[in-house]
Amino acid sequence: MDGVVPTKITVLATIAVSSSFAEAVKEIREEYGEIIELKLYYVHEIIEELVDERTFKEDIRTSDIVLLDIRSRGRPLDLAREALADQEKTVITLVGGTAEVMALTRMGSFSPAKMFEKQKPSAKGYVDWRKIRRIQSMIEKMGTALPFGSLKHARNWIRVMNYWKHSGKRNIKNLLLFVASEYGGQNVKFEPPVELPLEGIYHPKLDRYYTSLDDYLKENCDPQRPSVGILFYGGMHFESSVVGVSALIDKLEKRVNVIPVYSDGVDNLKAIRKFFFKNGKPIVDAAVSFVWFRINGGPLGGEPQETLNLLRELNIPFFDAAPMYMREIEKWKKSTQGFSPVELIAAVTLPELDGLIEPVPSLGLRNLDYSDVLGADVKLTAAIEDRIERIAGRILNWLNLRRKKNSEKRVAIVIYNYPPGEGNVGNAAYLDVFASLDKIIERLRKENYNVGDGKFNFSEFFLNQGLVNSGKWSPRSLTSHNAIIVPVEKYEEWFSELSEELRKEVVEEWGEPPGSIMSYDNSLLIPGLELGNVFVGLQPTRGVHENPAKAYHDKNMPPHHQYIAFYKWLEKEWGADAVIHLGTHGTIEFMKGKEAGMSSECYPDFLMGNMPHLYVYHITNPSEAMIAKRRSYATLINHMSPPYTQSGLYEEFTELEELINEYYEAKLQDPVRAKRIQPKIVEKAKQLNIDSMSVEEIYDELFALKRSIIPSGLHIFGEKYMGDDLIEFLSFVLRYDRGEIKSLNRILSQSMGVDYDYALSHPNENHNGKSLGQILTEIEDRAKEIIRLSLDSVEMGLKVAGIEKNLATDLRRTLSYGLEIASHLEESSEMDSLIQALNGNYVFPNLGGDPIRTPEVLPTGSNTYQFDPRLIPSDVAYERGVEIAEKTLKQYYDKNGRYPESVAVVLWGFETVKTRGETVGQILGYLGVRIVREKSIWFPKLKLIPLKELGRPRIDVVVNICGFFRDMFPDTMKLLNEAFNMVASLDEKENKNYVKKHSEELYRELVREFSDEKMVKKLSNARIFGPRSGEYGTRLTRLIETSNWESESQVAEAYIASMNNVYAENIHGEQADKIYRKILSNVELVSQVRDTHEYEVTDLDHYYEFFGGLSKAVEDIRGKKPEMLISDTTKEQIKTETVDRAIQRGVRTRLLNPKWINGMLKHQYHGGQKIADRVEYLLGFAATTNKVESWIWSKVAEDYVFNEEMRKRMQENNKWALHEMMGRLLEANQRGYWQATQEELDKLRQLYLELEGELEE
């Protein structure tokens, strides 16, 4: 066809169809000559900025036809829209994607834009394929009847989408011929789309399709074997996913039946029901998915409950093959990030919502040669052989759990000993590990597991036998006599399975095997106890406490030899059928390796091997739980928090409250007497270290302390709230407004004519002869009584409440909600879920979080997942975040008479997943940016708040993230980066826009060092910093734990060295020390949110690690302390206060509170552990903020050490923890944080030495 002008077609594709395009164009040219000029681009390469933008736009502008396969908003859509602006050319969108994408379609006189104009703001942004199919059917019918005008083009659009939907070389070829004929003026012939059924069975080895399950089973399956179902894509993704399916079948089919089922990716439940069930009963023992997003409904997720009901009925482990349809295998191998942000959400996070487990990447893209025909590399999906091997091996071992008799199963239970030594055996967050062990062993006995004879006192056994990691008081000879011995020769066999590079890394760090940690006589020691077929062992230490100098190393040290030996012994020598990690949390999931998408070069993958992994985890901590799921292949069994109670007042605080009540009464009846009482109140408050306050302020402080919610002791796995614990918990849940469900306290307050919000803010004010605080206390007592009666009958609760009719509807709704929460608590099945998992069954998934703040996390016993990251921040979280921003700025302004130019915030995954993004809202609030969700709740847009409306300058923000936030919320990081870029580029005066001011200052410095102007601009606007890729925290806690530091500058430098890694668009954790220091030099205020009822800032080491470390880093760089503010969002009203006040509240309501102490000491051995931990955390805060006042140390010494009765209780509970606590007190004095009297010091030293002598005996 000489002389024919070729039709220029530019294709932007999400899927790897380049080989089909190349072969199709080649065939077309052989038949018709050079009639098509094709240019192919890949969406993921545009996202990653690997494509020259100008060239891409020019190719689109000069094309006759543009074919777009864009699935969501972002850079590809933005560039395509820019290139198509004012262009009159044929544009064909190939898939649903979003309404914005589909609206780009222009085919003759047809555009589908109007179809989506009326889409409601609550819609999820993606176009529902069910709706598209209905439209397709309608258009095809109408187009057949009236084959001209816009209806003809609409029908053509449907036809093109059908070509693309069913894909394959033949369909791609005819697609190109069709559009070249219809819109390129080419005289060619084409065939209709080749369409397959939407679902069916396809066996790639047989290259045969089945629509009949019976036919397939008859020809291919042995009824005596277990069966594995495989779910994968038909249609456009068929070619991409079938390669992984084929490879997995190769590994499985010699031992199991395989039922490979393809589906359209939208209505997968139909395929599951049709081919994984027979006669209404499941016929598969495990399943694995090669499908992105949730199991059903594509990106929309369909109706989740329908999916969960079906999976519960199926009741099998459902594995996530986590295919990388948009990432090159080589790039994945080299990356510490692992999955790309898109794949992390689509292939990991969303499948987790359905309870899918073990996201091991099964396949990825492989580059073939560059194709002149395409103007691009040819990319194919290819299986990752060793990952397929891992998936298959783990599936087979889970099948073993389903088939093996309980009496024959070997179960390893791993507990922790961190930090190492006698005082910390069985350490876990808010869990009584030894009491939980007792219950688990007894339940296993009932389930016919071989757990040996008799019962053990686990704490006494481990300690008396010297079965501890690197014991300080237990001689190594005692440990070696009772531990399991692994000869170095045996260990070296296992060690040789590591790659040469990893072996070299281990030896460089820890020396040749067996190393010095837990080794003896050329062997390695495994501390543990065998009870028949159950092994209880101590997870090895990380090795820092044995070698304090390593505290200055990065946290990505490889495991030492004994650590490796422990897990390989479990798998290869002892033969564990399953491993249970008991409590929050261990260290295996934090070992060096990729953030997600483990390779064989990642230590967690090597250590866990093919052992099914069950992890008993605290429900309150979904952020770290996700790391365990993704990096160590854990199926989570979450457990409840301990019972909650109110802090109340005690000792002299009670006397002070009585004085104040007497004062208020006298004010009304005898003002002269009131004046005499007032100085007594002030003096008593001063004795209690409540200084510089009026009587009203003192009362408010007491009221806040009294009303604080605190945990009571520790949880025992499998136990449920009963009696008063249940009433107390429900009263706390119903204390808060929850949309239409009003606070019970608010309703009762209204019935008394009291403004609830005002009363909370002004508890000291008088109302009809009582303080509002007293009235609120009465309301809380009344609420508990109503709840108690409502558990039997809501009507009884309504009757005793005796409120007017206009409030009765609200009260009924609130009490009914309380009953619903009570029923969820009753449904908690922690122990049953553990047994179900050991049987190889499905563990029902549910949200994780604070059970008071988010009761939807109940019942426990679930496989925890995180809140959908696409919905961060929620509207409520944004509003509360803005409130936090304004409160912190007001507090700073009131003290300094001006606004800070820059604020540093701590942004945790731990907080974000529970608050839905309050700190994210806070950051946007500082910047003067609001979130807008117009047609999509999943694709938030940013909108600037005008300066006039804002009423203040835009404040710069330095965002300090933890590694968990990075791994869990990549889209949120992208959103924040967009916000910083937007604000930095505004045409505003520097004194009204501190982001712009500081970005331009940084730009002027960086432009001298870098020639790449685009990169300079990115770095100038970058404000997100955190641990480097693959790391999660800082080195700071190690310094505090090991006491291996001399000056506070060392502490600051440890923080900076861990956090000086920048995160911006396509910059992932690159070290940027100079930039970080420069940006920190502008910081005048440091802020963090306290979000969880279990944890005051003094209850968790990460608070001093991040908030304290950041504050100390700013001080060290600036030479001046920043303002340090904590915003508490656990109460009905957000409260912002200085860090010293937050520390004091934590100390008063918990560490020094007899109610909290007694709750802890009910738990033998562990109670003392937890108390000693808090004293260590105080030292961390002292070193980083210098805001732990001397009286706190004196009071700790007085209450725990000098009080003989309490000292004996502590000694009986955990004498090693008491000794550690005494050592921390001495250290606090030695470092100048406690100005102890000579009498205090002499007494402390004497008691310390006496206890040391006892420990040495």
mmCIF file of N, CA and C in Angstrom, residues 165 193 236 263 274 476 600 651 657 840 842 852 858 949 975 996 1028 1075 1116 1164 1229:
data_model
loop_
_atom_site.group_PDB
_atom_site.id
_atom_site.type_symbol
_atom_site.label_atom_id
_atom_site.label_comp_id
_atom_site.label_asym_id
_atom_site.label_seq_id
_atom_site.Cartn_x
_atom_site.Cartn_y
_atom_site.Cartn_z
ATOM 1 N N LYS A 165 -10.571 -5.566 26.716
ATOM 2 C CA LYS A 165 -10.978 -6.357 27.875
ATOM 3 C C LYS A 165 -10.559 -7.813 27.732
ATOM 4 N N PRO A 193 -14.291 -8.881 18.306
ATOM 5 C CA PRO A 193 -13.508 -9.362 19.449
ATOM 6 C C PRO A 193 -13.748 -10.849 19.702
ATOM 7 N N MET A 236 -8.274 -8.972 29.981
ATOM 8 C CA MET A 236 -7.091 -8.182 29.604
ATOM 9 C C MET A 236 -5.853 -8.541 30.419
ATOM 10 N N SER A 263 -11.267 -15.328 36.317
ATOM 11 C CA SER A 263 -12.476 -14.524 36.440
ATOM 12 C C SER A 263 -12.175 -13.153 35.860
ATOM 13 N N LYS A 274 -18.762 -21.001 42.142
ATOM 14 C CA LYS A 274 -19.009 -21.977 41.085
ATOM 15 C C LYS A 274 -17.955 -23.083 41.055
ATOM 16 N N ARG A 476 26.634 -18.966 82.391
ATOM 17 C CA ARG A 476 26.448 -19.608 81.093
ATOM 18 C C ARG A 476 26.475 -21.135 81.210
ATOM 19 N N SER A 600 14.339 -13.705 48.714
ATOM 20 C CA SER A 600 15.122 -14.709 49.443
ATOM 21 C C SER A 600 16.328 -14.081 50.124
ATOM 22 N N GLU A 651 -4.415 9.210 98.176
ATOM 23 C CA GLU A 651 -3.554 9.792 99.191
ATOM 24 C C GLU A 651 -3.837 11.283 99.352
ATOM 25 N N GLU A 657 -8.651 17.478 97.181
ATOM 26 C CA GLU A 657 -9.984 17.615 96.602
ATOM 27 C C GLU A 657 -11.006 17.968 97.682
ATOM 28 N N GLY A 840 -5.536 -24.929 60.376
ATOM 29 C CA GLY A 840 -5.380 -24.541 58.978
ATOM 30 C C GLY A 840 -6.621 -23.898 58.404
ATOM 31 N N TYR A 842 -9.521 -20.467 58.148
ATOM 32 C CA TYR A 842 -9.595 -19.017 57.905
ATOM 33 C C TYR A 842 -9.729 -18.269 59.224
ATOM 34 N N ILE A 852 -11.730 1.622 72.855
ATOM 35 C CA ILE A 852 -12.627 2.666 73.365
ATOM 36 C C ILE A 852 -12.897 3.686 72.274
ATOM 37 N N LEU A 858 -13.890 -4.575 67.669
ATOM 38 C CA LEU A 858 -14.361 -5.794 68.341
ATOM 39 C C LEU A 858 -15.203 -6.628 67.375
ATOM 40 N N GLU A 949 -8.840 34.422 54.846
ATOM 41 C CA GLU A 949 -9.666 33.496 55.619
ATOM 42 C C GLU A 949 -8.847 32.809 56.709
ATOM 43 N N LEU A 975 0.265 12.848 49.065
ATOM 44 C CA LEU A 975 -0.646 13.972 49.278
ATOM 45 C C LEU A 975 0.056 15.113 50.008
ATOM 46 N N LYS A 996 7.266 28.927 51.713
ATOM 47 C CA LYS A 996 7.915 29.557 50.556
ATOM 48 C C LYS A 996 9.254 30.168 50.965
ATOM 49 N N ARG A 1028 15.742 5.388 57.100
ATOM 50 C CA ARG A 1028 16.015 5.016 55.721
ATOM 51 C C ARG A 1028 15.174 3.805 55.329
ATOM 52 N N ILE A 1075 20.368 18.927 54.383
ATOM 53 C CA ILE A 1075 19.032 19.505 54.197
ATOM 54 C C ILE A 1075 18.220 19.355 55.478
ATOM 55 N N ASP A 1116 19.786 20.916 69.838
ATOM 56 C CA ASP A 1116 21.218 20.774 69.570
ATOM 57 C C ASP A 1116 21.643 21.609 68.367
ATOM 58 N N GLN A 1164 2.002 -11.779 88.410
ATOM 59 C CA GLN A 1164 3.291 -12.208 88.920
ATOM 60 C C GLN A 1164 4.378 -12.055 87.859
ATOM 61 N N ASN A 1229 20.353 10.205 88.903
ATOM 62 C CA ASN A 1229 21.115 11.103 89.778
ATOM 63 C C ASN A 1229 22.493 11.395 89.200
#
